[in-house]
Short mmCIF file of C-alpha atoms in Angstrom, two decimals:
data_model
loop_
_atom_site.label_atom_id
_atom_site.label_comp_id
_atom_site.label_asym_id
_atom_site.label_seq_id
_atom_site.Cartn_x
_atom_site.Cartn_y
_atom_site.Cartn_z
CA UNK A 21 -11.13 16.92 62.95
CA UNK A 22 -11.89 18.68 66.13
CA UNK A 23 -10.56 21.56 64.86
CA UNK A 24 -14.01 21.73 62.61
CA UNK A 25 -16.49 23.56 64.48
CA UNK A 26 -19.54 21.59 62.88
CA UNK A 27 -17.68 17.99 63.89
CA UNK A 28 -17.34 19.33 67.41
CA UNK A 29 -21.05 20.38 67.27
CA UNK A 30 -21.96 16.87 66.06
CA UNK A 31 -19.82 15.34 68.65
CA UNK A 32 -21.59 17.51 71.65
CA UNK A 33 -24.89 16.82 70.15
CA UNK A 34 -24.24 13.39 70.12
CA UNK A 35 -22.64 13.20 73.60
CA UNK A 36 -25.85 14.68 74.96
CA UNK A 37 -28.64 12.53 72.76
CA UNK A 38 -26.67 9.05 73.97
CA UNK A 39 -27.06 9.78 77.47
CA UNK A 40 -30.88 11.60 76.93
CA UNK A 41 -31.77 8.54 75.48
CA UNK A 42 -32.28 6.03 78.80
CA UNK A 43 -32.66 8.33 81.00
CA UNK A 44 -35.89 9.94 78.69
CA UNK A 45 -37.32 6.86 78.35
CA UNK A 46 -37.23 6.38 82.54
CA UNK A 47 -38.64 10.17 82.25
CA UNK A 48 -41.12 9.16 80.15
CA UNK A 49 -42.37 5.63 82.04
CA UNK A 50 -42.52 7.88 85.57
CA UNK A 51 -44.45 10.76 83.61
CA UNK A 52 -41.40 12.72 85.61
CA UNK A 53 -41.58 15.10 81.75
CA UNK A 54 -42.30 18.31 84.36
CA UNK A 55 -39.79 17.07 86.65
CA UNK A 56 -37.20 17.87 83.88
CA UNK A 57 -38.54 21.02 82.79
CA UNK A 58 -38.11 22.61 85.89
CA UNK A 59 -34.72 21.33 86.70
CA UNK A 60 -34.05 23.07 83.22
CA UNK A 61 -35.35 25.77 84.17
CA UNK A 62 -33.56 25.56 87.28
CA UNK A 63 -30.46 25.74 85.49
CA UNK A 64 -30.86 29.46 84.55
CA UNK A 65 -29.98 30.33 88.20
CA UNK A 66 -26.67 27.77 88.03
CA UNK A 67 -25.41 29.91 85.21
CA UNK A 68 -26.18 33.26 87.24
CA UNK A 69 -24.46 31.80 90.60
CA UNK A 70 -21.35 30.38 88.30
CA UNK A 71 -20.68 33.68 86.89
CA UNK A 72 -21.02 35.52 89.77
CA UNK A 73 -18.58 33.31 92.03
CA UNK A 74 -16.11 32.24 88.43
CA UNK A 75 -16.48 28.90 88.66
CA UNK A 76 -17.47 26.03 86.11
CA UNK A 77 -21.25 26.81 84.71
CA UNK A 78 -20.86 23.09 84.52
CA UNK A 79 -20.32 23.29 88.31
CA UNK A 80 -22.80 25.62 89.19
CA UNK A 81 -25.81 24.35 87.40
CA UNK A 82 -25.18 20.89 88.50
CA UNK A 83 -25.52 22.11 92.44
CA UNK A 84 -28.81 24.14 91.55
CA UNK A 85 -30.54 21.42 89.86
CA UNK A 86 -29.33 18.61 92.32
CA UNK A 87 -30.60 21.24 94.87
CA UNK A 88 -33.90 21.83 93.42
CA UNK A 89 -34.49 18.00 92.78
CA UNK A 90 -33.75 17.22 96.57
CA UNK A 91 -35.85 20.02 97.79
CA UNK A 92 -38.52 18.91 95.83
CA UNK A 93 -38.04 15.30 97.23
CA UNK A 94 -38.12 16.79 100.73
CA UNK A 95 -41.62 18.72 100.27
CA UNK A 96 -43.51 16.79 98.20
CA UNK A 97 -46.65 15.01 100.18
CA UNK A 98 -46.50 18.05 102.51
CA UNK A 99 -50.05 19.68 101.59
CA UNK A 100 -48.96 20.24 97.92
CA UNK A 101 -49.35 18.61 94.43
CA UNK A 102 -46.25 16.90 93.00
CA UNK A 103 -47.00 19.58 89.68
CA UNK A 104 -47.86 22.49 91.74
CA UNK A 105 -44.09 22.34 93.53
CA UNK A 106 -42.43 22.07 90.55
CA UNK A 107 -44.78 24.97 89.11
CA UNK A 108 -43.38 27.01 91.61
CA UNK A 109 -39.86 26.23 91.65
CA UNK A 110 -39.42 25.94 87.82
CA UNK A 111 -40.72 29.30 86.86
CA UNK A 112 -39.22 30.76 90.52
CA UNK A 113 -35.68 29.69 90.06
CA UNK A 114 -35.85 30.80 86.12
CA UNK A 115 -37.38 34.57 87.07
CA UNK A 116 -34.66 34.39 89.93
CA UNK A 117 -31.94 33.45 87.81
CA UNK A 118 -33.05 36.20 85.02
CA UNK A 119 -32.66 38.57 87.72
CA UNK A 120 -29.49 37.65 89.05
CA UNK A 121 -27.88 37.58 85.75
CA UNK A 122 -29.12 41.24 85.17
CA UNK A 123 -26.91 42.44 87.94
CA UNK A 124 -23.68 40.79 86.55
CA UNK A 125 -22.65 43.97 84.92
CA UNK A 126 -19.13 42.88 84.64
CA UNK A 127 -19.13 40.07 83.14
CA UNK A 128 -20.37 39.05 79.33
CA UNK A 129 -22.90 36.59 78.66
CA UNK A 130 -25.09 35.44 76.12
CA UNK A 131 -28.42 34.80 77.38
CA UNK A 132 -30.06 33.35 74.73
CA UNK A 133 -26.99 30.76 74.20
CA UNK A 134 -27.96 29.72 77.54
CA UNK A 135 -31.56 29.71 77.03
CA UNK A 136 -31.60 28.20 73.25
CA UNK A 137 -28.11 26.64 73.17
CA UNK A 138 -25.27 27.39 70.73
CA UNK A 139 -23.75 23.87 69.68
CA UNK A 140 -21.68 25.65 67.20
CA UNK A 141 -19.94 27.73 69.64
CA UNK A 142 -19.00 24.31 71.63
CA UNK A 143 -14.87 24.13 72.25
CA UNK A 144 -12.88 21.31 73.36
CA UNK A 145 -12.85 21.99 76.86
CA UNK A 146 -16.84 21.51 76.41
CA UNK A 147 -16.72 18.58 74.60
CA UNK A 148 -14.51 16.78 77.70
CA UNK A 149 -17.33 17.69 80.00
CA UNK A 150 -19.88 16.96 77.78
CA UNK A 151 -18.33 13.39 76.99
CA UNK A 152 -17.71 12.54 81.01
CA UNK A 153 -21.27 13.84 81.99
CA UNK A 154 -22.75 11.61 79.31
CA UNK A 155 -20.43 8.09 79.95
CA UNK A 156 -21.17 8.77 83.78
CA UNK A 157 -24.67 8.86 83.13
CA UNK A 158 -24.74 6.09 80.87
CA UNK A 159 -22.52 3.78 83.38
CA UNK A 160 -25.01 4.41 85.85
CA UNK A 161 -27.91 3.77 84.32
CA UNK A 162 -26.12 0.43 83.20
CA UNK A 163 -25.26 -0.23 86.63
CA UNK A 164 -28.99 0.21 88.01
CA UNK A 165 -31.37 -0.72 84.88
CA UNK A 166 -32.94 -3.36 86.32
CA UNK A 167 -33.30 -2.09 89.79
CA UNK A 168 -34.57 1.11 88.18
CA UNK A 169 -37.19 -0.69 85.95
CA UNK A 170 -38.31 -2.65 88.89
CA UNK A 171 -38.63 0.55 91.07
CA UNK A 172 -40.66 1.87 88.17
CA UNK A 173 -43.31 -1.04 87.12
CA UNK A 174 -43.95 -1.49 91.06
CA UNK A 175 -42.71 0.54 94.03
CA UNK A 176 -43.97 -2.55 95.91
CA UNK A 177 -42.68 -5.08 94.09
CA UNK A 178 -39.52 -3.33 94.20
CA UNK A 179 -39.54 -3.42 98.26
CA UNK A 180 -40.21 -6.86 97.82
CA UNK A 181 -36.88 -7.97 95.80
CA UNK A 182 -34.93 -5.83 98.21
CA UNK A 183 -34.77 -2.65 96.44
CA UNK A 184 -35.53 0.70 97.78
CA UNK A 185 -37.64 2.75 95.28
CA UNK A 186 -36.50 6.06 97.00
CA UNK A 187 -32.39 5.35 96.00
CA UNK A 188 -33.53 4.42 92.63
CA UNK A 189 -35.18 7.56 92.19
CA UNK A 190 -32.09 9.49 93.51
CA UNK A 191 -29.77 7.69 91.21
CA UNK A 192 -32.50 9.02 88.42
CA UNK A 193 -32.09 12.47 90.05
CA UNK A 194 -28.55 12.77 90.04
CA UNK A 195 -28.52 11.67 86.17
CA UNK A 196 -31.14 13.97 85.49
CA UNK A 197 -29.36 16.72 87.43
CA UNK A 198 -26.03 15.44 85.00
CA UNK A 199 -27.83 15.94 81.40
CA UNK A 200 -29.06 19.01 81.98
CA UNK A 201 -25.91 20.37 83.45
CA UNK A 202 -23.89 18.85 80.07
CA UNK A 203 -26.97 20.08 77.56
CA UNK A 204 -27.36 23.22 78.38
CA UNK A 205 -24.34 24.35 75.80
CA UNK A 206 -26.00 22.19 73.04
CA UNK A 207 -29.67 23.18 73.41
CA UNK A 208 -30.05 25.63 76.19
CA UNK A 209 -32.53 25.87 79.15
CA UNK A 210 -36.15 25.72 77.34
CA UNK A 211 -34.79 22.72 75.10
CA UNK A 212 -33.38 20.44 77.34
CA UNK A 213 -36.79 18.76 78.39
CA UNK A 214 -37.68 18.22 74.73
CA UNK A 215 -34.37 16.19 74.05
CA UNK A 216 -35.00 13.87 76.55
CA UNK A 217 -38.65 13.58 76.03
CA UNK A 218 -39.76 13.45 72.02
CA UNK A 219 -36.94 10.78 71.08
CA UNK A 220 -38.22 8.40 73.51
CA UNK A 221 -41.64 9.02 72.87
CA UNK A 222 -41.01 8.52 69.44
CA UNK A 223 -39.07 5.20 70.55
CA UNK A 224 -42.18 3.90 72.50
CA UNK A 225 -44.26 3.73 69.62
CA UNK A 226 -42.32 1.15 67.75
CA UNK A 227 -40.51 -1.06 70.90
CA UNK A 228 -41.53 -4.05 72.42
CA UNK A 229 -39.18 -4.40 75.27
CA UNK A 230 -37.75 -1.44 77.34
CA UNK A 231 -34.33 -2.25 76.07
CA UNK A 232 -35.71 -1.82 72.64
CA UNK A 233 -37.34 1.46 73.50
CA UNK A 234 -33.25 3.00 75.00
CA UNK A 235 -32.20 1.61 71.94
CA UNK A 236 -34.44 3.18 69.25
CA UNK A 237 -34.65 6.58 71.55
CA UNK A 238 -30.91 6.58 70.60
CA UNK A 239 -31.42 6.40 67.54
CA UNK A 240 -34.29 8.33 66.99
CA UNK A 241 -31.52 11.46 69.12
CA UNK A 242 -28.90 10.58 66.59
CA UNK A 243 -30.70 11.41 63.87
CA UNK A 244 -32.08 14.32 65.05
CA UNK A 245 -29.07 15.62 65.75
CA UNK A 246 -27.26 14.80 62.35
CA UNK A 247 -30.19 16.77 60.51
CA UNK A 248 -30.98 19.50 62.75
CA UNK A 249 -27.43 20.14 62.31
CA UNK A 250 -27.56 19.42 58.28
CA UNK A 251 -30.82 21.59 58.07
CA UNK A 252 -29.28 24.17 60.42
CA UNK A 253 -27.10 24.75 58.18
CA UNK A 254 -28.29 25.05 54.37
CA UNK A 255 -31.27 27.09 56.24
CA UNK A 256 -29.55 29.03 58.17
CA UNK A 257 -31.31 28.29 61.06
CA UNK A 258 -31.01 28.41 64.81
CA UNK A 259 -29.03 25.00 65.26
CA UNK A 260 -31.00 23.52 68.93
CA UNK A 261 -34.57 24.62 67.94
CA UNK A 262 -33.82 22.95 64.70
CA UNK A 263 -32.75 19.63 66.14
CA UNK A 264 -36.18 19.56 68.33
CA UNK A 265 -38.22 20.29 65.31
CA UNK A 266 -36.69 17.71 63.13
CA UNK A 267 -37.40 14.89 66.76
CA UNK A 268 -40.81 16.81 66.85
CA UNK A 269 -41.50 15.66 63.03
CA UNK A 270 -39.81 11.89 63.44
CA UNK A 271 -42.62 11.85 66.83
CA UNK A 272 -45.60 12.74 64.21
CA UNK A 273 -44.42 10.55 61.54
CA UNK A 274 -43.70 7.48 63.06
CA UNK A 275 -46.30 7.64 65.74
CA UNK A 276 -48.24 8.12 62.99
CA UNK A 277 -47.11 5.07 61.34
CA UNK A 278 -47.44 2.70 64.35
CA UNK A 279 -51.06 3.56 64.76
CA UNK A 280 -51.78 2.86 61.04
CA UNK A 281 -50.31 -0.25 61.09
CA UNK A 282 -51.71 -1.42 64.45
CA UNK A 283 -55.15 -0.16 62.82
CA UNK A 284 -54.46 -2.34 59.72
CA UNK A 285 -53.25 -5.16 61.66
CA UNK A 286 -56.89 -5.44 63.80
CA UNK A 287 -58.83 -5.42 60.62
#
């Protein structure tokens, strides 16, 4: 089975979309959406810094976006905006890493694999990372889901129970930091953000409890991935702007739906 490149490519996509799928919907409650563009940006200049040193891109773009997320952390309340540091770092550590990779004139790489993804090209050895990446993201968010949801509904109510809002938002950070390091094979730099935002926004539309909402953002990711990769193929079709698009049109149709039937339901 593994042998087939388009069940490995299923099996990556859905390695990435099961651990997206809470953590988006904890992306999407903290309106954090920027926050994971730029540490997918970020990423850009983990690939560069991997290359250049031969070690693990995995490796390497883990650091720089656990980097970027803590400096962030560090200088935020210090006489800038929240979006206006992550304005500056996102499209500063992409131009940087742009840069960087121009001088690697040794070694190979595919740019736009790394900016757009190339699921089809994923191997075995990419499939183990992927797999670990995703389970350790998903046991942690298992571990700390209702911490986390406290944290989120109320900082002080949080402080209150015991918690401490600031570790919660680390643990976030660290699985945040995880995904993007694990998607970047399936759906590159620019698509990252859009895989864990659109399939729980889609999610929220229809879910009553948060549970409901990791649940059906699953779901919603699954089947994106199973016909981006379907439509990828009879339309020849670059496979991770395909999955997006087909999440992008489940978004419009069954937000779509919701507000119908809430409309219907008041009259």
């Amino acid at each position: 089975m593994l042998d087939d490149f388009m069940a490995r490519a299923a099996l990556a996509g859905l390695g990435v979309v099961l651990a997206a799928a809470p953590l988006g919907c904890f992306v999407v409650w903290r309106r954090m959406a920027f926050f994971g563009a730029a540490t997918a940006h970020a990423a850009v200049l983990g690939v560069a810094i991997s290359l250049a040193l031969s070690i693990s891109v995995f490796a390497g773009v883990l650091a720089v976006a656990l980097l970027m997320a803590i400096l962030v952390t560090l200088t935020s309340g210090r006489g800038y905006a929240m979006d206006t540091l992550l304005g500056v770092m996102a499209h500063s550590s992409l131009a940087f890493g742009l840069v960087a990779v121009s001088f690697l004139t040794d070694v190979r790489i595919d740019l736009m694999a790394y900016l757009f993804g190339d699921i089809l090209a994923v191997g075995r050895g990419d499939l183990a990372v992927i797999w670990s990446g995703s389970l350790l993201v998903l046991a942690l968010m298992a571990w700390r889901w209702q911490p986390l949801l406290l944290a989120t509904v109320s900082e002080d109510l949080a402080y209150a129970e015991g918690g401490t809002p600031r570790r919660e938002s680390l643990y976030l950070t660290v699985a945040l930091a995880v995904v993007v390091a694990v998607a970047i094979k399936v759906v590159g730099v620019l698509l990252i953000a859009a895989l864990l935002i659109i399939p729980a926004a889609t999610a929220r539309a229809f879910s009553t409890t948060p549970e409901a909402m990791a649940g059906g953002a699953a779901v919603v990711g699954v089947g994106s991935v199973l016909l981006g990769l379907w439509g990828s193929w009879e339309l020849d079709t670059p496979t991770g702007p395909t999955i997006v698009c087909v999440a992008t049109v489940a978004f419009l149709l069954i937000t779509s739906l919701a507000r119908l039937t809430r409309a219907r339901a008041l009259h």
